[in-house]
Each structure stands twice: as structure tokens, then as C-alpha cells.
Coordinates of C-alpha atoms in Angstrom, one line a residue:
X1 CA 116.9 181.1 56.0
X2 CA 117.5 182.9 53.3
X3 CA 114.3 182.1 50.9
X4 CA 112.6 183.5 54.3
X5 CA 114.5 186.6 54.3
X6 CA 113.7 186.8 50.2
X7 CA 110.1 186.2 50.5
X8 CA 110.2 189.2 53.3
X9 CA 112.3 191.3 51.3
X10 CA 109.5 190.9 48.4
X11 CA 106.6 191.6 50.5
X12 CA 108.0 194.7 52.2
X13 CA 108.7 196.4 49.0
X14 CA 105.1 195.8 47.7
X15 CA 103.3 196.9 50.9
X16 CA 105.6 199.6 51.3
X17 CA 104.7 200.9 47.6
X18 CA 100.6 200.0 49.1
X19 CA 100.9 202.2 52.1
X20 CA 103.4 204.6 51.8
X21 CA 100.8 207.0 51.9
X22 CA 97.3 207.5 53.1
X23 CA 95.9 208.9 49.8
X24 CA 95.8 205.8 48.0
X25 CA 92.5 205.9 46.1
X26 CA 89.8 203.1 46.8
X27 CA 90.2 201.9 42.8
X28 CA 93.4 202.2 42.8
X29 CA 93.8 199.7 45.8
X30 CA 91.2 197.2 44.4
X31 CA 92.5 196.7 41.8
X32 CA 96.3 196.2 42.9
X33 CA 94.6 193.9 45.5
X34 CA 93.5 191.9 42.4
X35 CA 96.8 192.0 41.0
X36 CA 98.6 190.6 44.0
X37 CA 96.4 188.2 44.5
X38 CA 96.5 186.7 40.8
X39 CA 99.9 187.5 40.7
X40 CA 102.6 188.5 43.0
X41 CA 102.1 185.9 46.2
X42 CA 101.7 183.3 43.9
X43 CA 105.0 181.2 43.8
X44 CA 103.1 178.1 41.8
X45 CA 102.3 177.9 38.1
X46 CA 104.1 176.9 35.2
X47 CA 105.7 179.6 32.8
X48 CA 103.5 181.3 30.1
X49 CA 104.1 183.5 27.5
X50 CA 103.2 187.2 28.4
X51 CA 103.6 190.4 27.1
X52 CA 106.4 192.7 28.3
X53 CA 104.0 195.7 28.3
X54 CA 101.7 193.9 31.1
X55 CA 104.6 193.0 33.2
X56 CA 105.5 196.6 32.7
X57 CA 101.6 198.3 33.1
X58 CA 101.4 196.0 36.3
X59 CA 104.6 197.5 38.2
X60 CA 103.4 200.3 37.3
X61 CA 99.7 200.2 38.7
X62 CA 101.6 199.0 41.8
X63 CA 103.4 202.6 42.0
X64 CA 101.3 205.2 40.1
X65 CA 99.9 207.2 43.0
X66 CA 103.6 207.0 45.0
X67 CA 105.5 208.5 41.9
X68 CA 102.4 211.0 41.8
X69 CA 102.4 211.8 45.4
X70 CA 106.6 212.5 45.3
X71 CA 106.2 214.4 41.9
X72 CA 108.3 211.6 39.8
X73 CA 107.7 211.8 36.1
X74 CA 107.4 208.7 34.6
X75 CA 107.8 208.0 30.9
X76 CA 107.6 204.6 28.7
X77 CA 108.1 204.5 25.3
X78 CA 107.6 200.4 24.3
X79 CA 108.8 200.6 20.5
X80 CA 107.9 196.8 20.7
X81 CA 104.7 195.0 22.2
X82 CA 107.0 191.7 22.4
X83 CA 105.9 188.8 24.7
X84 CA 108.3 186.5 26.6
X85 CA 108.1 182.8 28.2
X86 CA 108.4 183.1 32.0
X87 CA 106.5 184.9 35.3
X88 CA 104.9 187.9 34.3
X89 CA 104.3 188.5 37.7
X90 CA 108.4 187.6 38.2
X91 CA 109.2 190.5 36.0
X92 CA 106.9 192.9 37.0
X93 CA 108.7 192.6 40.2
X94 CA 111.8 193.3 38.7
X95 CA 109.9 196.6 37.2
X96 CA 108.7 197.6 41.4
X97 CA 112.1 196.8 42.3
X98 CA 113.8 199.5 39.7
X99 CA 111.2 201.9 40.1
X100 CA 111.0 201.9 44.1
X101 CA 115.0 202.1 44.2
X102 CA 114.4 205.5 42.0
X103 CA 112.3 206.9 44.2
X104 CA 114.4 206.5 47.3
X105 CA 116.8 207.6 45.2
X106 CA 115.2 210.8 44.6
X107 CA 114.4 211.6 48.1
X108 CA 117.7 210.4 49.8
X109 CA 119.5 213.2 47.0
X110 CA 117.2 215.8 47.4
X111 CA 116.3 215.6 43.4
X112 CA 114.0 218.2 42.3
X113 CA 113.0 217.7 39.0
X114 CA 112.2 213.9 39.4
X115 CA 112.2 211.4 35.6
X116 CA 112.4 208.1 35.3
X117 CA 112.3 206.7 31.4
X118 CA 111.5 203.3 30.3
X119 CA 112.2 202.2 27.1
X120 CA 111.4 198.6 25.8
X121 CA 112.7 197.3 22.1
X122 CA 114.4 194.4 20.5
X123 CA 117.5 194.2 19.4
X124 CA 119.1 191.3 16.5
X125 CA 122.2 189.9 16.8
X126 CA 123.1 188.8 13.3
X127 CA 126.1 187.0 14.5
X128 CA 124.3 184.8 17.0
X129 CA 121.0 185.1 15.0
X130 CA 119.3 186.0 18.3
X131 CA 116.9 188.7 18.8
X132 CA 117.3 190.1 22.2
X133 CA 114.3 191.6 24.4
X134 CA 116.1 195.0 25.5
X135 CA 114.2 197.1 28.3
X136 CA 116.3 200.0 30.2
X137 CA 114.9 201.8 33.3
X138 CA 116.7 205.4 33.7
X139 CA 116.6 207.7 36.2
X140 CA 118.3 211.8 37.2
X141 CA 118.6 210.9 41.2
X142 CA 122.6 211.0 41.0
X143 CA 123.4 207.6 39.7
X144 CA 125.3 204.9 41.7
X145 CA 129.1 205.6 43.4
X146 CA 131.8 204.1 40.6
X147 CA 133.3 202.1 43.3
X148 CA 129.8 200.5 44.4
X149 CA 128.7 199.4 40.9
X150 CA 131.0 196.2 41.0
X151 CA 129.1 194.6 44.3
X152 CA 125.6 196.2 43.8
X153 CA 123.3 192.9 42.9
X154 CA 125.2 191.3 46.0
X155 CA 123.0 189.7 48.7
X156 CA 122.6 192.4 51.4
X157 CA 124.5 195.0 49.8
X158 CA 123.0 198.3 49.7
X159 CA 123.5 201.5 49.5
X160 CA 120.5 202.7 51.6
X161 CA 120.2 203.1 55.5
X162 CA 118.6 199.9 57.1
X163 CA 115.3 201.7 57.8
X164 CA 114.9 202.2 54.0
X165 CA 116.5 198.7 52.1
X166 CA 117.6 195.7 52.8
X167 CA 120.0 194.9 50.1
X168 CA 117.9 192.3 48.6
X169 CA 116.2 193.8 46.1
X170 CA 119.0 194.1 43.4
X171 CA 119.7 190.4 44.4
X172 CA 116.2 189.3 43.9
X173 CA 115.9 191.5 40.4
X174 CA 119.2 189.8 39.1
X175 CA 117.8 186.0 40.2
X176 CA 114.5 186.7 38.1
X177 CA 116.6 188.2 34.9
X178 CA 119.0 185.4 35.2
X179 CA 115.9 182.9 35.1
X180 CA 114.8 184.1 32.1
X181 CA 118.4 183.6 30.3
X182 CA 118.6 187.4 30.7
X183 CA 121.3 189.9 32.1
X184 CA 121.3 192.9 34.2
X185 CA 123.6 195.6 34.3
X186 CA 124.3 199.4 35.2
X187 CA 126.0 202.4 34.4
X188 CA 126.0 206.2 35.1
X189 CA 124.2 208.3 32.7
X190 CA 122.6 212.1 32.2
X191 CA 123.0 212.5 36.2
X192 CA 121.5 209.4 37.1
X193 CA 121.6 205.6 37.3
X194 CA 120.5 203.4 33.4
X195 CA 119.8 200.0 34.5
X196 CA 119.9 197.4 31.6
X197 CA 117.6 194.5 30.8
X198 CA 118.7 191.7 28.3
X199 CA 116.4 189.0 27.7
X200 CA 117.2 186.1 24.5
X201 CA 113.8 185.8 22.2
X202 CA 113.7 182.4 20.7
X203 CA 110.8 181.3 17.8
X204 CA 107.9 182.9 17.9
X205 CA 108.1 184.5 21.3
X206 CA 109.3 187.8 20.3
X207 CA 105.8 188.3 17.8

């Protein structure tokens, strides 16, 4: 029962990025049509190695003309083209998931000058002698309640009405990270919520 309610949870928030409004161009559409189709329902395959930057450019096809239609600002500054070993199409969700949870958050606090900023680098760890894939998706929509940061990647926690999420999503983007050897975490920062991506490089998949 719950892989069902997972599944759903993951198709809801893709066709509600699709058709949240009717001036979706015709391109635009093809060619998410062709991303879903190579990528997002596809639950087979074996793990590959893939460059952070698609998984990023593809959530971000996903969304374009939503975060243009509601005026969001979105910025990337990838200081590393790094690639990983996993599911691009795993991570990109991860990316929709982040992104979409900004926007509500920007309508739900009546935020008027709307940013989001992604920033993707690596980071060493001479002690370990690990380099670290670091990717950190921030937001000014009013951040997350102190007191509802400790439970908010719990299954069905959320902070949304129940028209609007499901309390899944979080869940779902913690789930993928995790697969990948990877943490997630939040904190409050410049008026808004900083959510942070850790994934381990190993060999020569962080050229």
C-alpha cells in the first residue's frame, strides 16, 4: 500500500507541474513528454553514471513555464559539471520535488519578489579522503517553522493543506538521496528555506 501511495504521490507532482496551467507551449510539452517517457515512469534499469547538470536541466525543463507563469526567479550556478552513479531520472525528481515545494511556498506566503538559487560544487574531506557532491536548493518564501524541521522528511507529514501536498514528497526526496549514500537536510536562511544535498564521489565519478 504504501509503494502505491508513492508511485501516486510521484505522478501527481509531475502532472501537476504539466498542467498547472493552460499556457504550456507545444515544444515545451513535447519535449517533457520525451523526458517522461525516457525517464521518469521508468522504474527498470540498472544505475549509470550521469551528470548532475542533466538531472538538474531536466527538473528544470519539467517547471520552466510554471516558475515563469508565477514570476519565480530561478538561478543555477554549477561551479562543477560532476557526474554521479545512480538514476538520473531519481534525482531529477528530487530537483521537481524541491523546486515545486518552493513554489507553493511562495503562493501559500504571499511572497512577492519570488528566487530560488541552486548551487552545485564539490567539496573534499581530507580527513576521510572523500570528495563530496554538494548541491543546495534555496529559496525567500519564509522558510520552514523551527519546531517542524525535526519531522519534515516523515511519511505524510506536511505542512501544506491536503488539496495542495500529500506529505510524501520530502519522504520520497530523502529515499532517493539516501540511495545514493547521500544526505538531506534543512535550515532557515535569508527569509527562506536552504535545503542541503550531500552525495560521497568515489574514483573517477566526480571527473
Amino acid at each position: 500500500l504504501n509503494i502505491i501511495r508513492i508511485a501516486y504521490c510521484i505522478i501527481r507532482i509531475i502532472f501537476k507541474s504539466f498542467y498547472c496551467n493552460c499556457r504550456f507551449s507545444s515544444l515545451t510539452a513535447i519535449r517533457c513528454s520525451r523526458i517522461c517517457k525516457r525517464n521518469f515512469f521508468t522504474s527498470n534499469g540498472d544505475d549509470e553514471k550521469f551528470s548532475i547538470k542533466e538531472a538538474i536541466d531536466d527538473a528544470t525543463l519539467m517547471l520552466e513555464n510554471t516558475f515563469k507563469n508565477e514570476s519565480i526567479e530561478l538561478n543555477i550556478d554549477i561551479e562543477d559539471d560532476f557526474s554521479i552513479i545512480g538514476r538520473k531520472n531519481e534525482l531529477a525528481q528530487v530537483f521537481i520535488n524541491l523546486f515545486s515545494n518552493s513554489k507553493d511556498a511562495f503562493l501559500q506566503n504571499n511572497i512577492a519578489n519570488r528566487v530560488v538559487n541552486v548551487k552545485a560544487y564539490v567539496q573534499n574531506d581530507t580527513n576521510k579522503q572523500i570528495k563530496y557532491a554538494i548541491i543546495t536548493i534555496a529559496d525567500n518564501a519564509g522558510g520552514v517553522e523551527t519546531s517542524l524541521i525535526e519531522n519534515l522528511f516523515d511519511p505524510y507529514f506536511t505542512t501544506k493543506h491536503p488539496s495542495v501536498g500529500t506529505g510524501l514528497g520530502l519522504y520520497i526526496t530523502r529515499r532517493i538521496v539516501s540511495k545514493l549514500q547521500g544526505q538531506i537536510s534543512v535550515i532557515n536562511s535569508n527569509g527562506g528555506a536552504c535545503f542541503e544535498i550531500k552525495i560521497p564521489l568515489s574514483g573517477d565519478d566526480d571527473e
